[in-house]
Tab-separated table of C-alpha atoms in Angstrom:
chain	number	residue	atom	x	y	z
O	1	UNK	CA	0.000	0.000	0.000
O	2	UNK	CA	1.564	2.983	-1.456
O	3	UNK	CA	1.886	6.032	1.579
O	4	UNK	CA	1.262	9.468	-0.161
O	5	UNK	CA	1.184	12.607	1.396
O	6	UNK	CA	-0.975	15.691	-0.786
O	7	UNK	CA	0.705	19.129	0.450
O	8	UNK	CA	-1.468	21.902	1.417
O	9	UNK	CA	-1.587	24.966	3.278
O	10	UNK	CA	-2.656	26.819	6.557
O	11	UNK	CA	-6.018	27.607	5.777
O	12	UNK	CA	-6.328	32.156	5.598
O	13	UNK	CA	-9.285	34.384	4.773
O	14	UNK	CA	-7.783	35.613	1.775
O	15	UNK	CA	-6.572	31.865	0.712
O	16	UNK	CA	-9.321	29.743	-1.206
O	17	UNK	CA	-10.369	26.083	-0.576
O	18	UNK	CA	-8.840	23.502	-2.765
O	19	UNK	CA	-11.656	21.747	-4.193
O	20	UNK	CA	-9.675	19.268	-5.893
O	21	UNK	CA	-8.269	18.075	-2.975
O	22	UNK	CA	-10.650	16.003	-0.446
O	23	UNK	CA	-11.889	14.797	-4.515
O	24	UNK	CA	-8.258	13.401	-4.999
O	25	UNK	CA	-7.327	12.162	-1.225
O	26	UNK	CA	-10.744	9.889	-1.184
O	27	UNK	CA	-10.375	8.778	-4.547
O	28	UNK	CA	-6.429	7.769	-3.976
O	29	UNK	CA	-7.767	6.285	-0.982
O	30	UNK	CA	-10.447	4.052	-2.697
O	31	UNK	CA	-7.363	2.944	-5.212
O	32	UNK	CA	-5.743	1.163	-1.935
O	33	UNK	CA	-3.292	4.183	-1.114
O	34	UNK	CA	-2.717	5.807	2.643
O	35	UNK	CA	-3.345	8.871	1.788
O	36	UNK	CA	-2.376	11.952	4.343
O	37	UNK	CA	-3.424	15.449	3.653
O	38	UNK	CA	-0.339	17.508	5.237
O	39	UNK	CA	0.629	20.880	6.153
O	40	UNK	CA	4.165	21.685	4.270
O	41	UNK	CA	5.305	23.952	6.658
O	42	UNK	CA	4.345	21.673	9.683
O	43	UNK	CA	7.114	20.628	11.064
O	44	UNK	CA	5.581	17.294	13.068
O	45	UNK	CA	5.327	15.820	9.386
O	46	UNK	CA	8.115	12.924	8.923
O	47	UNK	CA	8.228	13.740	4.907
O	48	UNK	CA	10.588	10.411	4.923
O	49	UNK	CA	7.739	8.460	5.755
O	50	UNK	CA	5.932	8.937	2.538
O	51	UNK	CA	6.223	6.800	-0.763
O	52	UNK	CA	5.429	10.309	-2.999
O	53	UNK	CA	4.857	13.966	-1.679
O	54	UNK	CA	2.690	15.590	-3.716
O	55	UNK	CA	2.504	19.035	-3.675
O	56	UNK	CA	-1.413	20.438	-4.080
O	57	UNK	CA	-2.498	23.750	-2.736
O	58	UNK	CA	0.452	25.184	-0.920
O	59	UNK	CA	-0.987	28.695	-1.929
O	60	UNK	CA	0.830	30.814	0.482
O	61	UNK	CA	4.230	30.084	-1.036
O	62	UNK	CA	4.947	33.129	-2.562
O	63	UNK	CA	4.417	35.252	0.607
O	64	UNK	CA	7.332	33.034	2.016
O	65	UNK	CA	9.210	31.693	-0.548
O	66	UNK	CA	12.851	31.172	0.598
O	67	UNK	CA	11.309	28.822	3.306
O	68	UNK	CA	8.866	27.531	1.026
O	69	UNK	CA	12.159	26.439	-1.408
O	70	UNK	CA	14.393	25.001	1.981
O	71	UNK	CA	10.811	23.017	2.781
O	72	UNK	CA	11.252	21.503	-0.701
O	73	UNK	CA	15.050	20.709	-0.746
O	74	UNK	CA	14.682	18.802	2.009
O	75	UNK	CA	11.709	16.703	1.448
O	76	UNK	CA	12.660	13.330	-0.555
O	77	UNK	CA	10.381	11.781	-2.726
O	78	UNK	CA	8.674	14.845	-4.146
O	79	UNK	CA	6.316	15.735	-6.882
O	80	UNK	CA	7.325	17.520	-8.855
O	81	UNK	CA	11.329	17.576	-7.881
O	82	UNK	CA	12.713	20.739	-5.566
O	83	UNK	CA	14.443	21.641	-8.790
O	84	UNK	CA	11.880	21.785	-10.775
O	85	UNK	CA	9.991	24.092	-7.944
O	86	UNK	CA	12.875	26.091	-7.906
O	87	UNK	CA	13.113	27.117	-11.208
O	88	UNK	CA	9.012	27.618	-11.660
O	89	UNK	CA	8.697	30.021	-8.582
O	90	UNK	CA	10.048	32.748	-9.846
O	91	UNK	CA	7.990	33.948	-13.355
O	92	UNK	CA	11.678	34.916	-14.955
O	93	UNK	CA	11.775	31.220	-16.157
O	94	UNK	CA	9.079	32.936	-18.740
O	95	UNK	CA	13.178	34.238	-20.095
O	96	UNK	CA	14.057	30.765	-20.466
O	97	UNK	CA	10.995	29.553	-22.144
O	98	UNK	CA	11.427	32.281	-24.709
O	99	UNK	CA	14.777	31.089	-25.019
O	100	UNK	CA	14.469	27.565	-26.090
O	101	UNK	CA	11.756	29.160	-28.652
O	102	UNK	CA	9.023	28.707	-27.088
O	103	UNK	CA	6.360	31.738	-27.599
O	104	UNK	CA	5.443	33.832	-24.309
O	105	UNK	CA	4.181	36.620	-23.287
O	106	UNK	CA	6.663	39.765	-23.915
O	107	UNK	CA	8.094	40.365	-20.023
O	108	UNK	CA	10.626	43.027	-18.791
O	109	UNK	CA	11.571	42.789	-14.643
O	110	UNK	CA	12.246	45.563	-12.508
O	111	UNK	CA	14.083	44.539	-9.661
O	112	UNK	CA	13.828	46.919	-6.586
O	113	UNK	CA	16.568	49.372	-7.360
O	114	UNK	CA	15.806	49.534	-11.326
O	115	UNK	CA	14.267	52.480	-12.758
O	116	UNK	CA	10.631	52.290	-14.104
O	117	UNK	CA	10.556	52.825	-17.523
O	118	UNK	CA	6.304	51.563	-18.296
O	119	UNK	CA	5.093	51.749	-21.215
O	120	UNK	CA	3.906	55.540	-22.947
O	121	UNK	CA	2.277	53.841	-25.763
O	122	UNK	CA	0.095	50.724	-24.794
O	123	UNK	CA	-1.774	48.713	-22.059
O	124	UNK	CA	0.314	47.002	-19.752
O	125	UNK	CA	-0.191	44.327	-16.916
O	126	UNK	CA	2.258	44.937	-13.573
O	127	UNK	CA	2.597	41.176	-11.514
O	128	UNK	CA	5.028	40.459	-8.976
O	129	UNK	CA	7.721	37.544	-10.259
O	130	UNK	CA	6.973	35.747	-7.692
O	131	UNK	CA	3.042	35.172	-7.260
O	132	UNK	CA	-0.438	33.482	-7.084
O	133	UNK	CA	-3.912	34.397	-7.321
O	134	UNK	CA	-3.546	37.355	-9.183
O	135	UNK	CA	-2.195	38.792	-5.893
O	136	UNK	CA	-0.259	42.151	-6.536
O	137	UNK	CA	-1.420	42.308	-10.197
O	138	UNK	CA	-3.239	45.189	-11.954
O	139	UNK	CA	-3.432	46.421	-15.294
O	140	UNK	CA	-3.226	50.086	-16.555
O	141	UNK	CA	-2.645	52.316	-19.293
O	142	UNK	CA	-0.284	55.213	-20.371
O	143	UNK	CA	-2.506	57.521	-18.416
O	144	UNK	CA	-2.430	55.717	-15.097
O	145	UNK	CA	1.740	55.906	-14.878
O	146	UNK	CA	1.609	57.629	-11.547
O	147	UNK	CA	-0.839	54.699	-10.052
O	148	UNK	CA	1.873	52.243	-11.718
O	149	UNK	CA	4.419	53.710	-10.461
O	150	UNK	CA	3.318	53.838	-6.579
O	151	UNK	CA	2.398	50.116	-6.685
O	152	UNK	CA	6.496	49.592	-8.071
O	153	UNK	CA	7.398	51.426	-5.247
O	154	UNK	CA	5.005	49.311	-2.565
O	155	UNK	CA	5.975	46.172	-4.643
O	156	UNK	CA	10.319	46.600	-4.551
O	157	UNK	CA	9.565	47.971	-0.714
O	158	UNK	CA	8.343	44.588	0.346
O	159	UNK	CA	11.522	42.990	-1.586
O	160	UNK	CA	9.211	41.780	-4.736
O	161	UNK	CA	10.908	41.646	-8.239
O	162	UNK	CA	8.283	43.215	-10.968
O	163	UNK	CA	7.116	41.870	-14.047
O	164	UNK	CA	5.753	44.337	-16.559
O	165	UNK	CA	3.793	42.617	-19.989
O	166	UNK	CA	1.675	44.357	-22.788
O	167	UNK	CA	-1.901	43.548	-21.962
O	168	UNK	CA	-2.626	40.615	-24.549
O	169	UNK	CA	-5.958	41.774	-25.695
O	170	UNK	CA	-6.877	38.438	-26.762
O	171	UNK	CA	-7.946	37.286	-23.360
O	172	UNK	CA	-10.947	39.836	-22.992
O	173	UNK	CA	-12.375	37.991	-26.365
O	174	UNK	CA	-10.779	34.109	-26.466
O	175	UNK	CA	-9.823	34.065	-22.635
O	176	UNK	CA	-7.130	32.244	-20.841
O	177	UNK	CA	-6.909	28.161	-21.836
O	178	UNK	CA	-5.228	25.951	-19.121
O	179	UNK	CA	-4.234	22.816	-20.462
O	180	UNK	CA	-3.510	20.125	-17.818
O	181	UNK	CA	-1.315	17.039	-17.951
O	182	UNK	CA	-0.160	14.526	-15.639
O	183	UNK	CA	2.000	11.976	-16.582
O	184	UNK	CA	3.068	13.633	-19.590
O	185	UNK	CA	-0.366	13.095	-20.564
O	186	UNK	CA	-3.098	16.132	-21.571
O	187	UNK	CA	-6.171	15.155	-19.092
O	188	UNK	CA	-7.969	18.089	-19.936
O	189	UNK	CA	-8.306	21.446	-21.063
O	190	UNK	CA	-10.337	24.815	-19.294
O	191	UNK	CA	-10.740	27.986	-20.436
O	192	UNK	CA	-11.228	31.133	-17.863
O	193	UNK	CA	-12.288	35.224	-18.950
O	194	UNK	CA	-10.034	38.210	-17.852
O	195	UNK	CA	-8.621	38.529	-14.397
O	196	UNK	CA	-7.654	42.094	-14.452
O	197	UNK	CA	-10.632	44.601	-14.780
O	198	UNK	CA	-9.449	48.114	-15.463
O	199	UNK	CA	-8.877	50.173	-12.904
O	200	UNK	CA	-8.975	47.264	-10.364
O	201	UNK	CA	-6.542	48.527	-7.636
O	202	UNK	CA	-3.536	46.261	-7.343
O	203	UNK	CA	-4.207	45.469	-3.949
O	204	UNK	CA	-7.891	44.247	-4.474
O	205	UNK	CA	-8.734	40.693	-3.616
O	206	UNK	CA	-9.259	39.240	-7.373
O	207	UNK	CA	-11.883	36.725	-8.614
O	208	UNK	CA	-8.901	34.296	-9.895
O	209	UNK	CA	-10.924	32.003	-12.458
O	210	UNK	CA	-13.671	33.708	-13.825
O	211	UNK	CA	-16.542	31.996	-15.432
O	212	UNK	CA	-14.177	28.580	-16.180
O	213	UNK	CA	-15.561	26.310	-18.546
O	214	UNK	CA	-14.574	23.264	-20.387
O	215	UNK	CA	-12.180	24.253	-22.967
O	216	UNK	CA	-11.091	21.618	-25.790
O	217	UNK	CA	-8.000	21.871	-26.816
O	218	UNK	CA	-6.483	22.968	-30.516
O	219	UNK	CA	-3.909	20.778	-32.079
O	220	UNK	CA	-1.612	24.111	-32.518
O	221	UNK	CA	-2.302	25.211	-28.265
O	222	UNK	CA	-1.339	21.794	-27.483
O	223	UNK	CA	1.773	21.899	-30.168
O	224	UNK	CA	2.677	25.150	-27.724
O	225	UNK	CA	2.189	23.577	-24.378
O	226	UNK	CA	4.423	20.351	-25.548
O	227	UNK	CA	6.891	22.976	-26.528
O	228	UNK	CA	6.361	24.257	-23.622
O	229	UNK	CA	6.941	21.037	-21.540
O	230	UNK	CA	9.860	20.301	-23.482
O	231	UNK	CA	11.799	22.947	-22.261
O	232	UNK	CA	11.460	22.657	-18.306
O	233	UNK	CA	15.179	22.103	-17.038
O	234	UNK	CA	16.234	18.653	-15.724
O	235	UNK	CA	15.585	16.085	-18.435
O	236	UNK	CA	12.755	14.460	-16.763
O	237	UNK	CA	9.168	14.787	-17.624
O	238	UNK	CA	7.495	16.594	-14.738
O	239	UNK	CA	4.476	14.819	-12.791
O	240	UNK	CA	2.278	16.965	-13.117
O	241	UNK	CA	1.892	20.572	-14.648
O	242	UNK	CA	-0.810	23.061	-16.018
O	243	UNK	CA	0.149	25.253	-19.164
O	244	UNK	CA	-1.919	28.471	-19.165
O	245	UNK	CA	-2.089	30.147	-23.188
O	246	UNK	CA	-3.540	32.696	-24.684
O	247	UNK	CA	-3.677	34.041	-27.776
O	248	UNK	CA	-1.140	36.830	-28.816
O	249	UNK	CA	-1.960	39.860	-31.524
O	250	UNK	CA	-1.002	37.364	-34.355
O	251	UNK	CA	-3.759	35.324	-33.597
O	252	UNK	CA	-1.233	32.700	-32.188
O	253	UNK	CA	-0.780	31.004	-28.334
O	254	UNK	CA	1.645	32.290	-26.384
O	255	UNK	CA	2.649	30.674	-22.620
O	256	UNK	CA	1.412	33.281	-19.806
O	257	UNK	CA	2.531	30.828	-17.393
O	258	UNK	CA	3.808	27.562	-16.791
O	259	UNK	CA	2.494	26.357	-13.404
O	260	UNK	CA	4.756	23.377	-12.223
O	261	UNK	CA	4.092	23.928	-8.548
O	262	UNK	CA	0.503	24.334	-7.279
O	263	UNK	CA	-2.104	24.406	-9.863
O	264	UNK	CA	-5.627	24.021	-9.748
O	265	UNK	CA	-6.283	20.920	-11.158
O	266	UNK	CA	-10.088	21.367	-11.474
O	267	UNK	CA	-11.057	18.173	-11.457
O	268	UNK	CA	-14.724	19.156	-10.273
O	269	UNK	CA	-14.958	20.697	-13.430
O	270	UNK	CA	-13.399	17.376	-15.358
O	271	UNK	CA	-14.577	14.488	-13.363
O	272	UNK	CA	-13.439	12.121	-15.641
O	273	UNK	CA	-10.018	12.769	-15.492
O	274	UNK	CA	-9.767	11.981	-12.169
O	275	UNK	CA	-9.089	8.112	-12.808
O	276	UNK	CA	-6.612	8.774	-14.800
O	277	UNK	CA	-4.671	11.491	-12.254
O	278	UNK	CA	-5.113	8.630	-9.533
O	279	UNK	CA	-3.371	6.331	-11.657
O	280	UNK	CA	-0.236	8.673	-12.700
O	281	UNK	CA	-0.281	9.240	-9.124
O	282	UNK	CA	0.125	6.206	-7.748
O	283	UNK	CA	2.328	5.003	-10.754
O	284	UNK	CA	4.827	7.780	-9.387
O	285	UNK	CA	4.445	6.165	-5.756
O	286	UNK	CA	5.246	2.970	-6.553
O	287	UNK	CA	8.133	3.667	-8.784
């Protein structure tokens, strides 16, 4: 009997419930697993104990993310590897991506210390490198500099790298598509509307999945997400991970993000993928 531990978080008013999750412990636990749901930054867990640690909803990362990577260097057996976590917490790997060819969304960083230098000309989206739920995000244009430039400021004073990127004007008309695989394997596909209303303050409590639906996937968004895929550092195929597209000014995908860590797997939305997450699962545990 395969001993898996799904990693979670301590639960906060402005931190959502994982749906996904009591869904995935009871139907790993039906499969003939011992399934825990754990705490990562509890420190009565014996991480050692486990067959596979898989990472779930540890949505308060980002607020504490040097302890959130030790936590992960030290824990044996997890899903997906401390590497791998490494290099997706912090949104420059969007520079890496683009490197190995793979289309993304245009991003400059200002760390603190680096002059401003927004946009004059278009619509621009400010997000912190290193973030979740839309927290610290906000969108403005060429008019609203001096708004922009006092959430910089608030931003490099708590120690948070910025990333600045055109506003891709395809998502208020074809959305945001998250395509999910596990296993190397697509399970499904979802498609959300815009995030960022304008002149939503930065600082607002954002609505982080609006009006999600079923999405079904195009052969050239899933050509982008296995490019995608291909390029995540380390050689091995990561367990799990959610590609999030949308569609540039050329009418073609480009990566927004590439969310190897925590995603939402919204499986209440695709209930029959969940079999075949259970069994990736537990094929990892009893590797």
């Amino acid at each position: 009997m395969p001993r898996i531990a799904l990693v979670t978080c301590r639960p906060a008013p402005d931190i959502g419930a994982d749906r996904d999750l009591p869904v995935l412990a009871r139907a790993l636990a039906d499969a003939g697993a011992d399934v825990r749901v754990e705490v990562w930054d509890d420190d009565r867990v014996g991480w050692d104990a486990f067959d596979l640690v898989l990472i779930r909803s540890t949505w308060d990362y980002s607020r504490r993310p040097a302890e959130f990577l030790a936590w992960a260097e030290r824990v044996p057996r997890l899903a997906n590897p401390a590497g791998v976590v490494r290099w997706n917490a912090d949104k420059r790997y969007l520079g890496d991506l683009a490197a190995a060819g793979v289309p993304v969304v245009p991003t400059r960083y200002l760390a603190p210390g680096d002059t401003a230098g927004l946009p004059r000309d278009h619509e621009y989206v400010i997000k912190p490198a290193s973030g979740a739920g839309a927290r610290y995000a906000a969108r403005y244009t060429p008019d609203e500099h001096a708004t922009a430039v006092r959430q910089l400021a608030r931003m490099h004073a708590e120690g948070l790298t910025a990333m600045v990127q055109p506003y891709v004007r395809g998502v208020d008309s074809a959305g945001e598509r998250a395509l999910l695989y596990f296993g190397g394997e697509l399970m499904h596909a979802s498609r959300k509307g815009a995030v960022l209303a304008p002149g939503t303050p930065y600082d607002e409590k954002k609505v982080a999945h609006p009006g999600l639906e079923p999405w079904r996937t195009t052969l050239e968004e899933a050509a982008v997400a296995r490019r995608a895929l291909a390029a995540v550092p380390g050689g091995d195929q990561p367990l799990y991970a959610r590609v999030d597209l949308v569609t540039g000014d050329d009418g073609t995908s480009r990566v927004m993000e590439l969310e190897l860590i925590e995603p939402n797997l919204f499986l209440w939305l695709h209930p029959d993928s969940l079999p075949r997450v259970v069994g990736a699962v537990l094929s990892a545990a009893t590797r």
